Short mmCIF file of C-alpha atoms in Angstrom, two decimals:
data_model
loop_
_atom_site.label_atom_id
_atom_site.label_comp_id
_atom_site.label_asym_id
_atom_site.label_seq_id
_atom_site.Cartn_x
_atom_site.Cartn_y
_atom_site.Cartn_z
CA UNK A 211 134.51 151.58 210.22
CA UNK A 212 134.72 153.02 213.42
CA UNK A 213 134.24 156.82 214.68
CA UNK A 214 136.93 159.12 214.85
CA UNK A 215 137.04 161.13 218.32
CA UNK A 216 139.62 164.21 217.98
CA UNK A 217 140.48 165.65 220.89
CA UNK A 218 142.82 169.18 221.44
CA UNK A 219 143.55 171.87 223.33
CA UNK A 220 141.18 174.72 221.73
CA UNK A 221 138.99 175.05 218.50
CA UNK A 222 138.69 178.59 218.85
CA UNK A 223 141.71 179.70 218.10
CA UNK A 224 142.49 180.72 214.55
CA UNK A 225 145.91 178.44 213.33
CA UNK A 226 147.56 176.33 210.89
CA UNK A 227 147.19 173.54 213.11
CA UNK A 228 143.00 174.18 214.03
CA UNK A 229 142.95 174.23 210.24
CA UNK A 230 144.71 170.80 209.85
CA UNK A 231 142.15 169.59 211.86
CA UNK A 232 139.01 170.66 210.81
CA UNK A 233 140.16 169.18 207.43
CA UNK A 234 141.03 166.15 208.54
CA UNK A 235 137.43 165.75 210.51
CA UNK A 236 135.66 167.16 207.02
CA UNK A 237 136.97 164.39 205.01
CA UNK A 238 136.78 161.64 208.15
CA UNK A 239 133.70 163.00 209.98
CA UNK A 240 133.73 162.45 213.46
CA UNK A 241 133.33 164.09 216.60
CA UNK A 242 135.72 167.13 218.21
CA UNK A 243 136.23 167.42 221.31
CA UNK A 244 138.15 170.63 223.07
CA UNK A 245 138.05 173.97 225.16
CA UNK A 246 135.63 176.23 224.15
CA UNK A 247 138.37 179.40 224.68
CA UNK A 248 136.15 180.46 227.65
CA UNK A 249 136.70 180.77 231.47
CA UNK A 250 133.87 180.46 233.63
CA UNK A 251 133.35 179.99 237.45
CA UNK A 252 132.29 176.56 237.95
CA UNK A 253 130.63 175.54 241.58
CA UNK A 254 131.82 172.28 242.78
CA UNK A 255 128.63 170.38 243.27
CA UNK A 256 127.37 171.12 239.28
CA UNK A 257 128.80 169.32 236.12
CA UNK A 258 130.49 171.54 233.41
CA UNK A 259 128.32 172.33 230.87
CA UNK A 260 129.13 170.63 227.05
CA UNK A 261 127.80 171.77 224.38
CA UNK A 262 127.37 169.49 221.63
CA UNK A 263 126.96 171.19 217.91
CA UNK A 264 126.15 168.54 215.16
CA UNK A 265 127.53 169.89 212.02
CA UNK A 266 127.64 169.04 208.41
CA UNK A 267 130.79 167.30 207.98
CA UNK A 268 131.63 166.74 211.88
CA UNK A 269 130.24 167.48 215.26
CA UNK A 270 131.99 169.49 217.87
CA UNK A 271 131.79 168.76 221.95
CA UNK A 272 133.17 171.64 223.91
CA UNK A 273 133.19 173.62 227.46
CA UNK A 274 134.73 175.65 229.46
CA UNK A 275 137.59 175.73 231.55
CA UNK A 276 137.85 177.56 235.05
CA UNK A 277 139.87 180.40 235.23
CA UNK A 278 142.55 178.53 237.74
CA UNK A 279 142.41 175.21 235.07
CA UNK A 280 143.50 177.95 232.11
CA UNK A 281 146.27 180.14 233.90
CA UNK A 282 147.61 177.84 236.93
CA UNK A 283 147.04 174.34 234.81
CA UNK A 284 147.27 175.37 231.03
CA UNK A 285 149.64 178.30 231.01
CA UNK A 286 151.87 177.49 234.41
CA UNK A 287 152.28 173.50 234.37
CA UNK A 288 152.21 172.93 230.54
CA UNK A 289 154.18 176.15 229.37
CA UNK A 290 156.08 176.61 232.21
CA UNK A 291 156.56 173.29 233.22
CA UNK A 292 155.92 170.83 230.84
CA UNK A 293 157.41 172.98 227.63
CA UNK A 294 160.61 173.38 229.10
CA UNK A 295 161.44 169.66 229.72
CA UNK A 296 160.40 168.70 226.26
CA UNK A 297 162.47 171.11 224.41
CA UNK A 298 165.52 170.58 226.43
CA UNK A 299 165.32 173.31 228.46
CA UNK A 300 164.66 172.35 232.30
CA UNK A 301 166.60 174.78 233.67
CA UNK A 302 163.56 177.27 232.79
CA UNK A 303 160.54 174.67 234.22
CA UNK A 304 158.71 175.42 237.02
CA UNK A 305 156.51 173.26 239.04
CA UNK A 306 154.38 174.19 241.94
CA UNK A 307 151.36 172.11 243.40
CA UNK A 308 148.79 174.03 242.46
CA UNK A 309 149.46 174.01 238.98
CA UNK A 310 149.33 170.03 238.88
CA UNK A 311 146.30 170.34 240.40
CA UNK A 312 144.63 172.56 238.21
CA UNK A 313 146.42 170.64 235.36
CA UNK A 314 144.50 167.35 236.73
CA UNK A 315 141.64 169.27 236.64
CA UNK A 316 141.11 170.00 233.22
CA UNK A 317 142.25 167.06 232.12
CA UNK A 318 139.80 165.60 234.18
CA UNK A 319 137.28 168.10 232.29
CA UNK A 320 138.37 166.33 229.11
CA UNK A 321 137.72 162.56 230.39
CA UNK A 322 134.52 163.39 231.31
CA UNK A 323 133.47 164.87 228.35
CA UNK A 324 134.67 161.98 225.73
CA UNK A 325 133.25 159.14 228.63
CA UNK A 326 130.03 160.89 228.05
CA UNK A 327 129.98 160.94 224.41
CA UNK A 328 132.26 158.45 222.99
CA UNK A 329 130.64 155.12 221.03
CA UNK A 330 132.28 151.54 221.99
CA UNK A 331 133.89 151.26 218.79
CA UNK A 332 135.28 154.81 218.23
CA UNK A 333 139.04 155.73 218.03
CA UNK A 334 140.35 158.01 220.22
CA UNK A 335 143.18 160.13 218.96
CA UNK A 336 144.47 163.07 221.71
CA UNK A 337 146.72 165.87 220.40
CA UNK A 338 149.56 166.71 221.96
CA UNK A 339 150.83 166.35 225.65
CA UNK A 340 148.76 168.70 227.44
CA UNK A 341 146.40 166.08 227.54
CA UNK A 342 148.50 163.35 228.65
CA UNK A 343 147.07 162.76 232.15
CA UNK A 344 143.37 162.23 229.86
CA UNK A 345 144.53 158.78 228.69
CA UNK A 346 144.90 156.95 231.97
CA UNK A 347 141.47 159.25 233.22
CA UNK A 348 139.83 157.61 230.33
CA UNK A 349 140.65 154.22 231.15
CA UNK A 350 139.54 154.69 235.02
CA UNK A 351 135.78 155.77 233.93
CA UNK A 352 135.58 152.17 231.86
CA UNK A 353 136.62 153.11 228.50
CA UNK A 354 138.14 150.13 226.89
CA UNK A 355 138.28 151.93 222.90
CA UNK A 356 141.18 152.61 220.93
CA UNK A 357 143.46 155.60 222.12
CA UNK A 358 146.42 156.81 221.19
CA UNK A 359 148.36 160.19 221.41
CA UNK A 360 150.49 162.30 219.19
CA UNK A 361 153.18 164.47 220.08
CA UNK A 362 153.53 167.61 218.40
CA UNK A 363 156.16 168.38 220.23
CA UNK A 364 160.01 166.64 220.82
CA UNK A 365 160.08 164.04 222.85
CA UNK A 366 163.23 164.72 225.68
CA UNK A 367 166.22 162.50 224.95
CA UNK A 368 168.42 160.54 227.96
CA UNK A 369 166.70 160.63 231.35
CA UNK A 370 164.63 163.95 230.81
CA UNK A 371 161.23 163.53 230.92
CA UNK A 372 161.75 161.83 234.75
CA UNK A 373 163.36 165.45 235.93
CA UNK A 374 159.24 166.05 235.53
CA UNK A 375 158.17 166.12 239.20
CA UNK A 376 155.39 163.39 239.60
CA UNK A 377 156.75 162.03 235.59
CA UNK A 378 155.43 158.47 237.01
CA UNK A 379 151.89 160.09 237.00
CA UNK A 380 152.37 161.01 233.35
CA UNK A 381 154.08 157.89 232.42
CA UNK A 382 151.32 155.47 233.47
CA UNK A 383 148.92 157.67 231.75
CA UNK A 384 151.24 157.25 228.31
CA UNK A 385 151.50 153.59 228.87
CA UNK A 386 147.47 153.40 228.69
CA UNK A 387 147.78 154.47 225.26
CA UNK A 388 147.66 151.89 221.92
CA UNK A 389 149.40 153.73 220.09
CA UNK A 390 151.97 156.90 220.53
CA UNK A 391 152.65 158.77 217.75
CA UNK A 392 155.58 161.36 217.09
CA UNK A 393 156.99 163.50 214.57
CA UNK A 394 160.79 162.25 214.57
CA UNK A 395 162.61 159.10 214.54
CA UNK A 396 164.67 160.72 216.56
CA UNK A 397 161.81 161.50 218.97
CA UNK A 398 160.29 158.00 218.88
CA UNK A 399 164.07 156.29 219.72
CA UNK A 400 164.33 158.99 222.52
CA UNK A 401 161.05 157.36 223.86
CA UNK A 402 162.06 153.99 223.44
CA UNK A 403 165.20 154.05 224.48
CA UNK A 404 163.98 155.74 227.84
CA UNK A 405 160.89 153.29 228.07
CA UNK A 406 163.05 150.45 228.12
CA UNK A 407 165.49 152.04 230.97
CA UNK A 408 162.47 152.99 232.98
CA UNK A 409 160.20 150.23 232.85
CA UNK A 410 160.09 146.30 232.88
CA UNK A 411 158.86 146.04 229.49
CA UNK A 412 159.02 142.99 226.58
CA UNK A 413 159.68 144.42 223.28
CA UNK A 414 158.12 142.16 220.83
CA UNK A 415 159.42 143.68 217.83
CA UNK A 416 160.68 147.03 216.59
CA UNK A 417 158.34 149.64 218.24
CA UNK A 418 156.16 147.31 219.87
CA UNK A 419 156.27 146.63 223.57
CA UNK A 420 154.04 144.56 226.28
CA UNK A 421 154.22 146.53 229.81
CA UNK A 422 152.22 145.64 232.41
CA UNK A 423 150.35 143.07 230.38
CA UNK A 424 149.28 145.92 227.92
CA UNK A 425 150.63 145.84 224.39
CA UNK A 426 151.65 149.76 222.84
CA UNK A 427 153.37 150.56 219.68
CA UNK A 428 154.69 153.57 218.43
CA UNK A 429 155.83 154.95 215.12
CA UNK A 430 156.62 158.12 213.19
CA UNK A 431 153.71 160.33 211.60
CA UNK A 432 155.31 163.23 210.34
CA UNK A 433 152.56 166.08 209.82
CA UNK A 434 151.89 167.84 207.23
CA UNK A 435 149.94 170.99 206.02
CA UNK A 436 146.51 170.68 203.90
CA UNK A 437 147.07 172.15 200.54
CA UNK A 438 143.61 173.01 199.91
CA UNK A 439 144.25 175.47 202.44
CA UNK A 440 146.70 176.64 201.39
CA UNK A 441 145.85 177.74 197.81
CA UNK A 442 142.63 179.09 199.80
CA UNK A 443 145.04 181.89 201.34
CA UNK A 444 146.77 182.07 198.22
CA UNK A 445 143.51 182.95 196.29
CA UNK A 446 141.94 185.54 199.11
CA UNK A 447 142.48 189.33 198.68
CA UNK A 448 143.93 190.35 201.70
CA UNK A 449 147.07 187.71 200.35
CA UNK A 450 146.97 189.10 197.49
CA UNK A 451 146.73 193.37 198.71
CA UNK A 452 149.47 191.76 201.31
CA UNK A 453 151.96 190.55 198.60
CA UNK A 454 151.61 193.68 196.89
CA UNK A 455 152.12 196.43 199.75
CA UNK A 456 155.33 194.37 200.60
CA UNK A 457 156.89 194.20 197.10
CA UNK A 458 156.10 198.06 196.81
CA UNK A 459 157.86 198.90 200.32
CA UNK A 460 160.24 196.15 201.23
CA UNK A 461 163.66 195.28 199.59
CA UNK A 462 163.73 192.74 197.18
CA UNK A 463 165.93 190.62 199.37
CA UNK A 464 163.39 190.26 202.59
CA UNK A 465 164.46 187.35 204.45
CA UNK A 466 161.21 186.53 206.54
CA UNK A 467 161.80 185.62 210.30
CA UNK A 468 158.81 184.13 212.41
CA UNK A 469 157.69 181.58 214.47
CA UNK A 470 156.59 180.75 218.18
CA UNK A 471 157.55 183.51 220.17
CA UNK A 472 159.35 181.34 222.70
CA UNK A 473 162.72 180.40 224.32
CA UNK A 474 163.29 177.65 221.70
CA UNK A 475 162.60 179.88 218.67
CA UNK A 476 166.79 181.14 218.62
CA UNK A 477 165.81 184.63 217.71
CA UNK A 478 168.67 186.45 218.86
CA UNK A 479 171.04 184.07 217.00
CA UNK A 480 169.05 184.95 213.68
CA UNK A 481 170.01 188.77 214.44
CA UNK A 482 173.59 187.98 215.06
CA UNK A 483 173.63 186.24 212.06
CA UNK A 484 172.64 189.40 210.34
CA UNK A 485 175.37 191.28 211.78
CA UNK A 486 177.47 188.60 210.65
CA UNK A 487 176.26 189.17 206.80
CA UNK A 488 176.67 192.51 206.76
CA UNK A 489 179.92 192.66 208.28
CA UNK A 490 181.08 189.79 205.43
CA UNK A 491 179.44 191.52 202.85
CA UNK A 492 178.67 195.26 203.14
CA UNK A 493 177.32 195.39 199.62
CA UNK A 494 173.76 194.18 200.80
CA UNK A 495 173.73 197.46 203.12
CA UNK A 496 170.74 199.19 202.09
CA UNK A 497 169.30 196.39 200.03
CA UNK A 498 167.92 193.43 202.36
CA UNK A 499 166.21 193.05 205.65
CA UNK A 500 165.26 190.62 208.10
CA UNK A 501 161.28 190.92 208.56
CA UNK A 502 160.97 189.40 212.08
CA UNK A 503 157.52 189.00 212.99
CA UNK A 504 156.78 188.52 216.23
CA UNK A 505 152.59 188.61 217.39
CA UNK A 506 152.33 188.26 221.23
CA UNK A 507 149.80 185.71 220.48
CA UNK A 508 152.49 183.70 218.39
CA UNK A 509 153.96 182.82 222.05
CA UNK A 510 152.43 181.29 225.43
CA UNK A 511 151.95 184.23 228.41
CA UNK A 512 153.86 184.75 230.67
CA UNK A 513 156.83 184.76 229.01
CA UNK A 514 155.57 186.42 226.19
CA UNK A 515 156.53 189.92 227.75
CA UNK A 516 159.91 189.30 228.63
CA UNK A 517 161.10 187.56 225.21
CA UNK A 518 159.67 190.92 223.23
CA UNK A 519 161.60 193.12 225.87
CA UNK A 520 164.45 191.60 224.91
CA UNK A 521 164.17 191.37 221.08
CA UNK A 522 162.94 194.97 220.89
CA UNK A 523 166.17 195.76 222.57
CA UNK A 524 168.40 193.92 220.50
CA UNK A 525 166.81 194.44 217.12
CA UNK A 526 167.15 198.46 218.49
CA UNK A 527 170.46 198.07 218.89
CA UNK A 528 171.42 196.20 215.34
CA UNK A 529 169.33 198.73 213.59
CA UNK A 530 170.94 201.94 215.80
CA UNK A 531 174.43 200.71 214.70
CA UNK A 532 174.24 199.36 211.10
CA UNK A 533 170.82 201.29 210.04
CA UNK A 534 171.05 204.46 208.28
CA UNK A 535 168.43 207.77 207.87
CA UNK A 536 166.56 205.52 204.71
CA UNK A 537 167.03 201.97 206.02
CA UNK A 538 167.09 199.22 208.76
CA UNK A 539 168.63 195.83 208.72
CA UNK A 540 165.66 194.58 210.62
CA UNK A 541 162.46 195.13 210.92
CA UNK A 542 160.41 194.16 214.09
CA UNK A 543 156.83 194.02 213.73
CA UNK A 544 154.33 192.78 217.23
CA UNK A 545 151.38 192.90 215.16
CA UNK A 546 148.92 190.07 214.97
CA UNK A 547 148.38 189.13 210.95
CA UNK A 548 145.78 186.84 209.82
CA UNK A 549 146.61 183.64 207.77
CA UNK A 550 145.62 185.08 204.49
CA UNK A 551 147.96 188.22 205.45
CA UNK A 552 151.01 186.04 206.51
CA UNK A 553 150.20 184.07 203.29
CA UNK A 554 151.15 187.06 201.26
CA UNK A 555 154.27 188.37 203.53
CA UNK A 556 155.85 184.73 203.14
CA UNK A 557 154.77 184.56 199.02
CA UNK A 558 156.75 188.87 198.96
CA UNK A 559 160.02 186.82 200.63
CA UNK A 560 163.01 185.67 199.20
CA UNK A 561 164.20 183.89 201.63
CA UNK A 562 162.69 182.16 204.88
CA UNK A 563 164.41 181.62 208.03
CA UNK A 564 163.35 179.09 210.02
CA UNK A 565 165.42 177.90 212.67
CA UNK A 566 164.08 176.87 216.06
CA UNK A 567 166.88 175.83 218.66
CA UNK A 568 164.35 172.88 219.11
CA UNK A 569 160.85 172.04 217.91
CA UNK A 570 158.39 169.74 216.88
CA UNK A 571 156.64 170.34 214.07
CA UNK A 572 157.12 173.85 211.83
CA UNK A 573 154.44 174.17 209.73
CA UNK A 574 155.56 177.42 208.80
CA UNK A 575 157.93 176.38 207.03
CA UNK A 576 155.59 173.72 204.95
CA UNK A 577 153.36 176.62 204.42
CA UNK A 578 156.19 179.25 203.45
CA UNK A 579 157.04 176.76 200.87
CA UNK A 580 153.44 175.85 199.73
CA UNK A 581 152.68 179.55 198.93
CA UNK A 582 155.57 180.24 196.74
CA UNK A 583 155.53 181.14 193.15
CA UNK A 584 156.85 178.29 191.60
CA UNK A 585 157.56 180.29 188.70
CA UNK A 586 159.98 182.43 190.85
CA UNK A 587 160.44 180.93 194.34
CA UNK A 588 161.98 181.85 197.80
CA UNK A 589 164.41 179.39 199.71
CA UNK A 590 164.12 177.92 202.64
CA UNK A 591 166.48 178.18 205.26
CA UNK A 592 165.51 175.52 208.42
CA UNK A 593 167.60 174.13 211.31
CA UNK A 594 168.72 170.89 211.75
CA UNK A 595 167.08 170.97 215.08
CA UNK A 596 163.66 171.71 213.88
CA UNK A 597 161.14 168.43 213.30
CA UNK A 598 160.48 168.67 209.52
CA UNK A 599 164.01 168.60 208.68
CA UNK A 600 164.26 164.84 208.84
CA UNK A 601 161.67 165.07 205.40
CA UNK A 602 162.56 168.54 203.56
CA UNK A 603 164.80 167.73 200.92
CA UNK A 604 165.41 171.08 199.48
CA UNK A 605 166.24 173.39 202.36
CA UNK A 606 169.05 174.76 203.02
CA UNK A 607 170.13 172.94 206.52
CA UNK A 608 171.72 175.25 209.35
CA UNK A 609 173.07 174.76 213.04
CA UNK A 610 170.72 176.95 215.01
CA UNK A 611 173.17 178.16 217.23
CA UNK A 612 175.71 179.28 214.62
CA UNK A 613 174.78 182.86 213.57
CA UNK A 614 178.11 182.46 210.77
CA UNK A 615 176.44 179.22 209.22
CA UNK A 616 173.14 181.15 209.30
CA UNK A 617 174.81 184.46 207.51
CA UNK A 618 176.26 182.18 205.01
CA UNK A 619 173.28 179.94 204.51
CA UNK A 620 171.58 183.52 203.91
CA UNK A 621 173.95 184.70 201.38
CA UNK A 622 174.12 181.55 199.43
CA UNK A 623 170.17 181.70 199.38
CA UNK A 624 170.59 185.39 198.22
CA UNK A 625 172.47 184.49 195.55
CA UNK A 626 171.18 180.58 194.04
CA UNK A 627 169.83 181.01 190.35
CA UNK A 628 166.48 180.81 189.29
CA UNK A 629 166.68 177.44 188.35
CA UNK A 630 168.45 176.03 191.40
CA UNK A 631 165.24 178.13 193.18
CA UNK A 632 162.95 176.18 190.94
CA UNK A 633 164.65 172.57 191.11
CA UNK A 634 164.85 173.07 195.35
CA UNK A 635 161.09 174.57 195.71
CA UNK A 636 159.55 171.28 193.41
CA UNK A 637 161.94 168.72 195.64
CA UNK A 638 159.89 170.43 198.71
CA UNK A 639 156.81 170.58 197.10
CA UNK A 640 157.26 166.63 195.82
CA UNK A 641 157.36 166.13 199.50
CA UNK A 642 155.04 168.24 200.75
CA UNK A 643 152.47 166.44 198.72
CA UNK A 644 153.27 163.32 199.50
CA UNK A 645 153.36 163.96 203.79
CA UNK A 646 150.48 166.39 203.91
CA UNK A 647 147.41 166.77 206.73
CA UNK A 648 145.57 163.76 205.82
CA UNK A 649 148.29 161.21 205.16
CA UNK A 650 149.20 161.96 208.41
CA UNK A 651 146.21 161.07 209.51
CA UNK A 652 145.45 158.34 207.61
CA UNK A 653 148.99 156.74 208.59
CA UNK A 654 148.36 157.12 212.26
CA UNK A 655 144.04 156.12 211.95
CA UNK A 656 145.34 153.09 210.41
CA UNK A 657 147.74 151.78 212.70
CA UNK A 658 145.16 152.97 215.56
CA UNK A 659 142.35 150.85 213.74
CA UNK A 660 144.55 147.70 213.72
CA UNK A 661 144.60 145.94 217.08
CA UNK A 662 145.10 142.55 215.45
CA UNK A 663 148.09 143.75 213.89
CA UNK A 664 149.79 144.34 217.32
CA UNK A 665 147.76 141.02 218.86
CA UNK A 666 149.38 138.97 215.78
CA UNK A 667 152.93 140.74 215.84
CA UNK A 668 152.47 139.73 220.34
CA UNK A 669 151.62 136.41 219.42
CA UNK A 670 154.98 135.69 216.98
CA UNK A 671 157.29 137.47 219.47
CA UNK A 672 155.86 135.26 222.19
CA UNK A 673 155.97 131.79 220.25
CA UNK A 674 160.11 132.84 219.45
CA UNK A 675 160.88 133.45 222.66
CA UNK A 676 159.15 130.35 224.22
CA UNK A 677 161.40 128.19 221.16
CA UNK A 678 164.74 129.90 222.54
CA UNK A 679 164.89 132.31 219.11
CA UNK A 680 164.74 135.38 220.30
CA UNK A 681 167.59 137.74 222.16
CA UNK A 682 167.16 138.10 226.41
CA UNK A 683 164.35 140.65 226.82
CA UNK A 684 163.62 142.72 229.71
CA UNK A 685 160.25 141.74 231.00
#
């Protein structure tokens, strides 16, 4: 079988999702490949040091970035730019010159590196699309091997992705790629369906396409958390000292609020919505609270600063009106928690609220539910918006923007019996075990491994349309 190649953004950082991967590479092996989490000044003449670590399970390849790659390409042009247009939101991207440049640059970094080190017969599988512009890099320095992306995050729907100043840059680069891999159906038909309007492209059968004499397919991978992991957390002491300090000081009813601290994550809404509960029903005064965490590390600089600002302010305000001498609806808490911590705030909640006005993935939520006692679960509460809704049968499933569906949703999670609670948490657990980390991986290895599938698939569409079978295509 051939090597696995995993490439991201950065190892270093602690996460559910560097977690995901470092299980996936202990049970594949392979080789991963990303930032090192460092800056460092970098003279134009000399190559950027790698440093190659061969490890038990896997081997890791990272360097560094410059300090103008990490600020003006990584946090201007991805999160100011590019995260904007994906989640619907272009109206707060901005674009300058010198960001794509520096956003070339390290992607450029990234080439390089996997050129050096990758076998003829590995797989190439890049996370996410701030490494889109890698793909077609890739294919310039002579690499013919397997590649194929996964978006983590939504894909834009109608004509949005070509509001992206230079999008035909970025859209060449995606068309390099075997196989593109996203966490939606709705995401993949937003691709498709803008693929097709964009391009002069055969489709030779559902989510395969030939453009520009190269075939692609794409499907949907949704991902999934490792469970391993997760009873890891549950079986560390800080969970466990965390579980107990927040029974012992927090109402029973603590609906849990977290996330990315972004524009997408609908925060304010999830405070209005408390307003709206305790304005319906004035008989949880004194006995629930929203615990909104909210780590400046959960969010991408520079708009980190701003978004606290504001939530400080509003959560100030809901607590100044509605809060007495003893309590406060909400409670607002910047500190930075580590996974086995969190683990043991989201096993202490009732209830989990988890509605992003837009978003890819949301682990959290798979992990909120993972943790629970099954003997006495919480309920989830997720928007319809958010990516694992399509595949959580068991939530409770709210409009984002509605803070009265999101009051109600919270009272009728407040009040569902015990065995309701137990029936909902093993419909999400069912699931959870059957989509977790590595049968997402395995789904999307597979189809990566199988170019004679596509070559085959090519072959019949061709042979139909030469007899006259098959519908007018756009070619």
């Amino acid at each position: 079988m051939s090597g696995l190649i995993l490439v991201s953004h950065n190892l270093s950082r602690a996460s559910t999702l560097s977690a995901l991967y470092e299980s996936i590479l202990s049970r594949n092996g392979g080789l991963w490949v990303s930032w090192d989490g460092k800056t460092q000044a970098l003279a134009a003449d000399m190559p950027r040091p790698l440093t190659f670590r061969q490890g038990h399970k896997f081997d890791t390849l990272t360097f560094p970035l410059t300090r103008g790659e990490r600020e003006q390409g990584y946090q201007n042009y991805v999160h100011q730019g590019l995260w904007p247009m994906f989640h619907q939101r272009p109206d707060l991207a901005r674009f300058s010159l010198d960001d794509l440049s520096q956003y070339r640059k390290f992607n450029e970094a990234y080439a390089r590196a996997i050129a050096e080190y990758a076998m003829p017969d590995d797989v190439i599988w890049i996370q996410d699309y701030h490494l889109i512009p890698s793909v077609r890099l890739m294919r310039d320095a002579g690499l013919t091997n397997r590649i194929g992306l996964f978006f983590h995050q939504p894909f834009p729907a109608g004509q949005g992705f070509t509001a992206i100043p230079d999008w035909q840059w970025l859209a060449e680069s995606l068309l390099c790629c075997d196989l593109i891999g996203f966490q939606t159906s709705q995401d993949m038909n937003n691709f498709l369906l803008w693929v097709e309007s964009a391009f002069r492209c055969e489709r030779l059968g559902g989510t395969l396409f030939r453009i520009h004499g190269h075939l692609l397919r794409t499907g949907v991978y949704p991902v999934g958390i490792d469970l391993e992991d997760a009873h890891c957390l549950l079986a560390s002491n800080s969970c466990s000292y965390m579980e107990e300090q927040c029974r012992a000081t927090l109402p029973q009813n603590t609906i849990l609020s977290g996330g990315h601290l972004d524009d997408s994550a609908g925060l304010p809404y999830r405070i209005s919505a408390v307003e709206v509960l305790l304005r319906n029903h004035p008989d949880y005064v004194g006995n629930m609270m929203l615990l909104q965490l909210a780590s400046p590390l959960a969010g991408y600089a520079p708009r980190t600063a701003g978004l606290s600002h504001d939530l400080e302010s509003i959560c100030g305000e809901m607590n100044g009106v509605h809060g007495t001498l003893e309590w406060c609806p909400v409670s607002y808490l910047t500190k930075s928690y580590s996974r086995e911590e969190q683990a043991g705030i989201y096993r202490a909640s009732r209830v989990a609220l988890v509605t992003p006005l837009m978003a890819g993935m949301s682990l959290m939520a798979k992990m909120y539910v993972a943790v629970q006692d099954p003997a006495n679960p919480g309920v989830l509460i997720l928007s319809q918006f958010a990516g694992a809704s399509e595949h959580m049968d068991g939530a409770l499933i709210v409009n984002p923007y509605d803070p009265d569906a999101i009051a109600d949703a919270i009272h009728t999670a407040l009040r569902i019996p015990l065995s309701e609670r137990q029936n909902r948490h093993a419909r999400l657990m069912k699931g959870i075990h059957r989509q977790d980390c590595h049968g997402w991986a395995a789904g999307f290895l597979a189809d990566l491994r199988e170019p004679e599938k596509d070559e085959t698939l090519a072959m019949a569409g061709s042979l139909l349309l030469t007899a006259g079978m098959g519908r007018r295509v756009r070619y």
